[in-house]
Amino acid sequence: MEKIKCKTCGCDSLMPMQVIIDDEHDEIDELIGDEQESRFYSCQVCGDNWLSVKEKSADGECTITFVHQMGTSPVLKRVAHMSNHVVISEESVEEWEYYLGDEPVPEERWYDKLSDRRDVLKSVCMN
C-alpha cells in the first residue's frame, strides 16, 4: 500500500487502512453507524490519525465525515456535504460542518484546535 505525506510531521509515512466493523469495536461503530465505506489513516512516525466515513444516500447525496486524532477528547470532527460521490475534491464539497465533541463550532475554531493538536504531535516527534 502506498504511503502518503503526513500533514503533521511531513514524513511519507501516512498509511490508509480499510476499516472493517465488527461487534468488538463499539467506539468506532458509534461514530460511523451502519454500513458505510470507511478508511483509517495513521502516521507511522508522529501518530497523527483520522477516520473517514463516506455515506451515500438513495437520492444521490453524499457526506464524508472525518474524525481527527481518534482517542483524544473532545472528538474533533468535520462533515463534508457533496452532491457528487465519485470525485472527492474541495470543488465537490458544497458545505462543511465542524464539531468539537457534539458541539457545532466555527471553522476557524475547529482548525485552531486541529493545529494545536498537530503542534503537540510534531513537538513530540522532533524531540
Coordinates of N, CA and C in Angstrom, one line a residue:
M1 N 0.8 -1.2 0.0 CA 0.0 0.0 0.0 C 0.9 1.2 0.0
E2 N 0.5 2.2 -0.8 CA 1.3 3.4 -0.9 C 1.2 4.3 0.3
K3 N 2.3 4.9 0.7 CA 2.3 5.8 1.9 C 2.1 7.2 1.4
I4 N 1.5 8.0 2.2 CA 1.1 9.4 1.9 C 1.9 10.3 2.8
K5 N 2.2 11.6 2.3 CA 2.9 12.5 3.2 C 2.0 13.0 4.3
C6 N 2.5 12.9 5.5 CA 1.7 13.4 6.7 C 1.7 14.9 6.8
K7 N 0.5 15.4 7.0 CA 0.3 16.9 7.2 C 0.9 17.4 8.5
T8 N 1.2 16.6 9.4 CA 1.7 17.0 10.7 C 3.2 17.0 10.7
C9 N 3.9 15.9 10.4 CA 5.3 15.8 10.5 C 6.0 15.9 9.2
G10 N 5.3 15.8 8.1 CA 5.9 15.9 6.7 C 6.6 14.6 6.2
C11 N 6.6 13.6 7.0 CA 7.2 12.3 6.5 C 6.2 11.6 5.6
D12 N 6.8 10.8 4.7 CA 6.0 9.9 3.8 C 5.7 8.6 4.6
S13 N 4.8 8.8 5.6 CA 4.6 7.7 6.5 C 3.1 7.5 6.9
L14 N 2.2 8.1 6.2 CA 0.8 8.0 6.5 C 0.2 6.8 5.7
M15 N -0.4 5.9 6.5 CA -0.9 4.7 5.9 C -2.4 4.6 5.9
P16 N -3.1 4.5 4.8 CA -4.5 4.3 4.8 C -4.9 2.9 5.0
M17 N -5.9 2.6 5.8 CA -6.3 1.2 6.0 C -7.8 1.1 5.9
Q18 N -8.3 0.1 5.2 CA -9.8 -0.1 5.2 C -10.3 -0.5 6.6
V19 N -11.4 0.0 7.0 CA -12.0 -0.3 8.3 C -13.1 -1.3 8.1
I20 N -12.9 -2.4 8.9 CA -14.0 -3.5 8.9 C -14.6 -3.5 10.3
I21 N -15.9 -3.3 10.3 CA -16.5 -3.1 11.6 C -17.1 -4.5 12.0
D22 N -16.8 -4.8 13.3 CA -17.5 -6.0 13.9 C -18.0 -5.6 15.3
D23 N -18.5 -6.5 16.0 CA -19.2 -6.2 17.3 C -18.2 -5.8 18.4
E24 N -16.9 -6.0 18.2 CA -15.9 -5.7 19.2 C -15.4 -4.3 19.2
H25 N -15.8 -3.5 18.2 CA -15.3 -2.1 18.0 C -16.4 -1.1 18.2
D26 N -17.0 -1.1 19.4 CA -18.1 -0.3 19.8 C -17.8 1.2 19.5
E27 N -16.6 1.7 19.9 CA -16.3 3.2 19.8 C -16.4 3.6 18.3
I28 N -15.8 2.8 17.4 CA -15.8 3.2 16.0 C -17.2 3.0 15.5
D29 N -17.9 1.9 15.9 CA -19.3 1.7 15.4 C -20.2 2.8 15.8
E30 N -20.1 3.4 17.0 CA -20.9 4.5 17.4 C -20.6 5.7 16.5
L31 N -19.4 5.9 16.1 CA -19.0 7.1 15.3 C -19.5 7.0 13.9
I32 N -19.5 5.8 13.3 CA -19.9 5.7 11.9 C -21.2 5.0 11.6
G33 N -21.8 4.4 12.6 CA -23.2 3.9 12.4 C -23.1 2.6 11.5
D34 N -24.2 2.4 10.7 CA -24.4 1.2 9.9 C -23.4 1.2 8.7
E35 N -23.6 0.3 7.8 CA -22.7 0.0 6.7 C -22.3 1.3 5.9
Q36 N -21.1 1.7 5.9 CA -20.6 2.7 5.1 C -19.2 2.4 4.6
E37 N -18.6 3.1 3.7 CA -17.3 3.0 3.3 C -16.4 3.8 4.2
S38 N -15.4 3.2 4.8 CA -14.6 3.9 5.8 C -13.1 3.5 5.6
R39 N -12.2 4.5 6.0 CA -10.8 4.3 6.0 C -10.2 5.0 7.2
F40 N -9.2 4.4 7.7 CA -8.4 4.9 8.8 C -7.0 5.3 8.3
Y41 N -6.6 6.5 8.6 CA -5.3 7.0 8.2 C -4.5 7.2 9.4
S42 N -3.2 6.6 9.4 CA -2.4 6.8 10.6 C -0.9 7.0 10.2
C43 N -0.3 8.0 10.8 CA 1.1 8.2 10.5 C 2.0 7.3 11.4
Q44 N 2.9 6.6 10.7 CA 3.8 5.7 11.4 C 4.9 6.4 12.2
V45 N 5.0 7.7 12.0 CA 6.1 8.5 12.7 C 5.6 9.3 13.9
C46 N 4.6 10.2 13.6 CA 4.2 11.1 14.7 C 2.9 10.6 15.4
G47 N 2.1 9.7 14.7 CA 0.9 9.2 15.4 C -0.4 9.9 15.0
D48 N -0.2 11.0 14.1 CA -1.5 11.7 13.7 C -2.4 10.7 13.0
N49 N -3.7 10.8 13.1 CA -4.6 9.9 12.5 C -5.9 10.5 12.3
W50 N -6.7 9.9 11.4 CA -8.1 10.3 11.3 C -8.9 9.1 10.6
L51 N -10.2 9.1 10.8 CA -11.1 8.2 10.3 C -11.9 8.9 9.3
S52 N -12.1 8.4 8.1 CA -13.0 9.0 7.1 C -14.1 8.0 6.8
V53 N -15.4 8.5 6.8 CA -16.5 7.7 6.5 C -17.4 8.3 5.5
K54 N -17.5 7.6 4.3 CA -18.3 8.1 3.2 C -19.7 7.4 3.3
E55 N -20.7 8.2 3.3 CA -22.1 7.7 3.3 C -22.8 8.3 2.0
K56 N -23.5 7.4 1.3 CA -24.3 7.8 0.1 C -25.7 7.5 0.4
S57 N -26.6 8.5 0.1 CA -28.0 8.4 0.4 C -28.6 7.9 -1.0
A58 N -29.9 7.4 -0.9 CA -30.6 6.9 -2.0 C -30.9 8.0 -3.0
D59 N -30.9 9.3 -2.6 CA -31.2 10.4 -3.5 C -29.9 11.0 -4.2
G60 N -28.8 10.3 -4.0 CA -27.5 10.7 -4.6 C -26.6 11.6 -3.9
E61 N -27.1 12.1 -2.7 CA -26.2 13.0 -1.9 C -25.2 12.1 -1.2
C62 N -24.1 12.8 -0.9 CA -23.0 12.1 -0.2 C -22.5 12.9 0.9
T63 N -22.1 12.3 2.0 CA -21.4 13.0 3.1 C -20.2 12.2 3.4
I64 N -19.1 12.9 3.8 CA -17.9 12.3 4.2 C -17.6 12.9 5.6
T65 N -17.5 12.1 6.6 CA -17.2 12.5 8.0 C -15.8 12.2 8.3
F66 N -15.0 13.1 8.8 CA -13.6 13.0 9.2 C -13.6 13.1 10.7
V67 N -13.1 12.1 11.4 CA -12.8 12.2 12.8 C -11.3 12.2 13.0
H68 N -10.8 13.3 13.4 CA -9.4 13.5 13.6 C -8.9 13.1 14.9
Q69 N -7.7 12.5 14.9 CA -6.9 12.1 16.1 C -7.8 11.4 17.1
M70 N -8.2 10.2 16.6 CA -9.0 9.3 17.4 C -8.3 9.0 18.8
G71 N -9.1 8.9 19.8 CA -8.5 8.6 21.1 C -8.3 9.9 21.9
T72 N -8.4 11.1 21.3 CA -8.3 12.3 22.1 C -9.7 12.8 22.4
S73 N -9.8 13.7 23.4 CA -11.1 14.2 23.7 C -11.0 15.7 23.9
P74 N -11.9 16.5 23.4 CA -13.2 16.0 22.8 C -12.9 15.6 21.3
V75 N -13.9 14.9 20.8 CA -13.7 14.4 19.4 C -13.7 15.6 18.5
L76 N -12.8 15.6 17.5 CA -12.6 16.7 16.5 C -13.1 16.1 15.2
K77 N -14.3 16.6 14.7 CA -15.0 16.0 13.6 C -15.4 17.1 12.6
R78 N -15.3 16.8 11.3 CA -15.9 17.7 10.3 C -16.6 16.8 9.3
V79 N -17.7 17.4 8.7 CA -18.5 16.7 7.8 C -18.6 17.5 6.5
A80 N -18.3 16.8 5.4 CA -18.4 17.4 4.0 C -19.7 16.9 3.4
H81 N -20.5 17.9 2.9 CA -21.8 17.5 2.2 C -21.5 17.8 0.7
M82 N -21.7 16.7 -0.1 CA -21.4 16.8 -1.5 C -22.6 16.2 -2.3
S83 N -22.7 16.7 -3.6 CA -23.7 16.2 -4.5 C -23.1 15.1 -5.4
N84 N -21.8 15.0 -5.5 CA -21.1 14.0 -6.3 C -20.3 13.1 -5.4
H85 N -20.7 11.8 -5.4 CA -20.0 10.9 -4.5 C -18.8 10.2 -5.2
V86 N -18.5 10.5 -6.5 CA -17.4 9.8 -7.2 C -16.1 10.6 -7.0
V87 N -16.2 11.9 -7.3 CA -15.0 12.7 -7.2 C -14.9 13.4 -5.8
I88 N -13.8 13.2 -5.1 CA -13.6 13.8 -3.8 C -12.6 14.9 -4.0
S89 N -13.0 16.1 -4.0 CA -12.1 17.2 -4.0 C -12.8 18.4 -3.3
E90 N -12.0 19.5 -3.1 CA -12.6 20.7 -2.5 C -13.7 21.2 -3.3
E91 N -13.6 21.1 -4.6 CA -14.6 21.7 -5.5 C -15.9 21.0 -5.4
S92 N -15.9 19.7 -5.0 CA -17.1 18.9 -4.9 C -17.8 19.0 -3.6
V93 N -17.2 19.7 -2.6 CA -17.8 19.9 -1.3 C -18.7 21.2 -1.4
E94 N -20.0 20.9 -1.1 CA -21.0 22.1 -1.1 C -21.0 22.8 0.2
E95 N -20.8 22.0 1.3 CA -20.8 22.6 2.6 C -20.0 21.8 3.6
W96 N -19.3 22.5 4.5 CA -18.6 21.8 5.6 C -19.3 22.1 6.9
E97 N -19.4 21.1 7.8 CA -19.8 21.3 9.2 C -18.7 20.9 10.1
Y98 N -18.4 21.7 11.2 CA -17.3 21.4 12.1 C -17.9 21.2 13.5
Y99 N -17.3 20.2 14.2 CA -17.7 19.8 15.5 C -16.6 19.6 16.5
L100 N -16.7 20.0 17.7 CA -15.8 19.8 18.8 C -16.7 19.0 19.8
G101 N -16.5 17.7 19.8 CA -17.4 16.8 20.5 C -18.7 16.8 19.7
D102 N -19.8 17.0 20.4 CA -21.1 17.1 19.7 C -21.5 18.5 19.4
E103 N -20.7 19.5 19.8 CA -21.0 20.9 19.6 C -20.5 21.4 18.3
P104 N -21.5 22.0 17.5 CA -21.0 22.7 16.2 C -20.2 23.9 16.6
V105 N -19.1 24.1 15.9 CA -18.2 25.2 16.1 C -17.8 25.9 14.8
P106 N -17.4 27.1 14.8 CA -17.0 27.8 13.6 C -15.7 27.1 13.0
E107 N -15.6 27.3 11.7 CA -14.4 26.7 11.0 C -13.1 27.1 11.6
E108 N -12.9 28.4 11.9 CA -11.7 28.8 12.5 C -11.3 28.2 13.8
R109 N -12.3 28.0 14.7 CA -12.1 27.4 16.0 C -11.7 25.9 15.8
W110 N -12.3 25.3 14.8 CA -12.0 23.9 14.6 C -10.6 23.7 14.1
Y111 N -10.2 24.6 13.1 CA -8.8 24.5 12.6 C -7.8 24.9 13.6
D112 N -8.1 25.8 14.5 CA -7.2 26.2 15.6 C -6.9 25.0 16.5
K113 N -8.0 24.2 16.8 CA -7.9 23.1 17.7 C -7.1 22.0 17.0
L114 N -7.3 21.7 15.7 CA -6.5 20.7 14.9 C -5.1 21.1 14.9
S115 N -4.8 22.4 14.7 CA -3.4 22.9 14.6 C -2.7 22.7 15.9
D116 N -3.4 23.0 17.0 CA -2.8 22.8 18.4 C -2.5 21.4 18.6
R117 N -3.4 20.5 18.2 CA -3.1 19.0 18.4 C -1.9 18.6 17.5
R118 N -1.9 19.1 16.3 CA -0.8 18.7 15.4 C 0.5 19.2 15.9
D119 N 0.5 20.4 16.5 CA 1.8 21.0 17.0 C 2.3 20.2 18.2
V120 N 1.4 19.6 19.0 CA 1.9 18.7 20.1 C 2.5 17.5 19.5
L121 N 1.8 16.9 18.5 CA 2.4 15.6 17.9 C 3.8 15.9 17.3
K122 N 3.8 17.1 16.6 CA 5.1 17.4 15.9 C 6.2 17.6 16.9
S123 N 5.9 18.3 18.0 CA 7.0 18.6 19.0 C 7.4 17.3 19.7
V124 N 6.5 16.3 19.9 CA 6.9 15.0 20.5 C 7.8 14.3 19.5
C125 N 7.4 14.4 18.2 CA 8.2 13.7 17.2 C 9.6 14.2 17.0
M126 N 9.7 15.5 17.2 CA 11.0 16.2 16.9 C 12.0 16.1 18.1
N127 N 11.5 15.7 19.3 CA 12.3 15.6 20.5 C 13.0 14.2 20.6

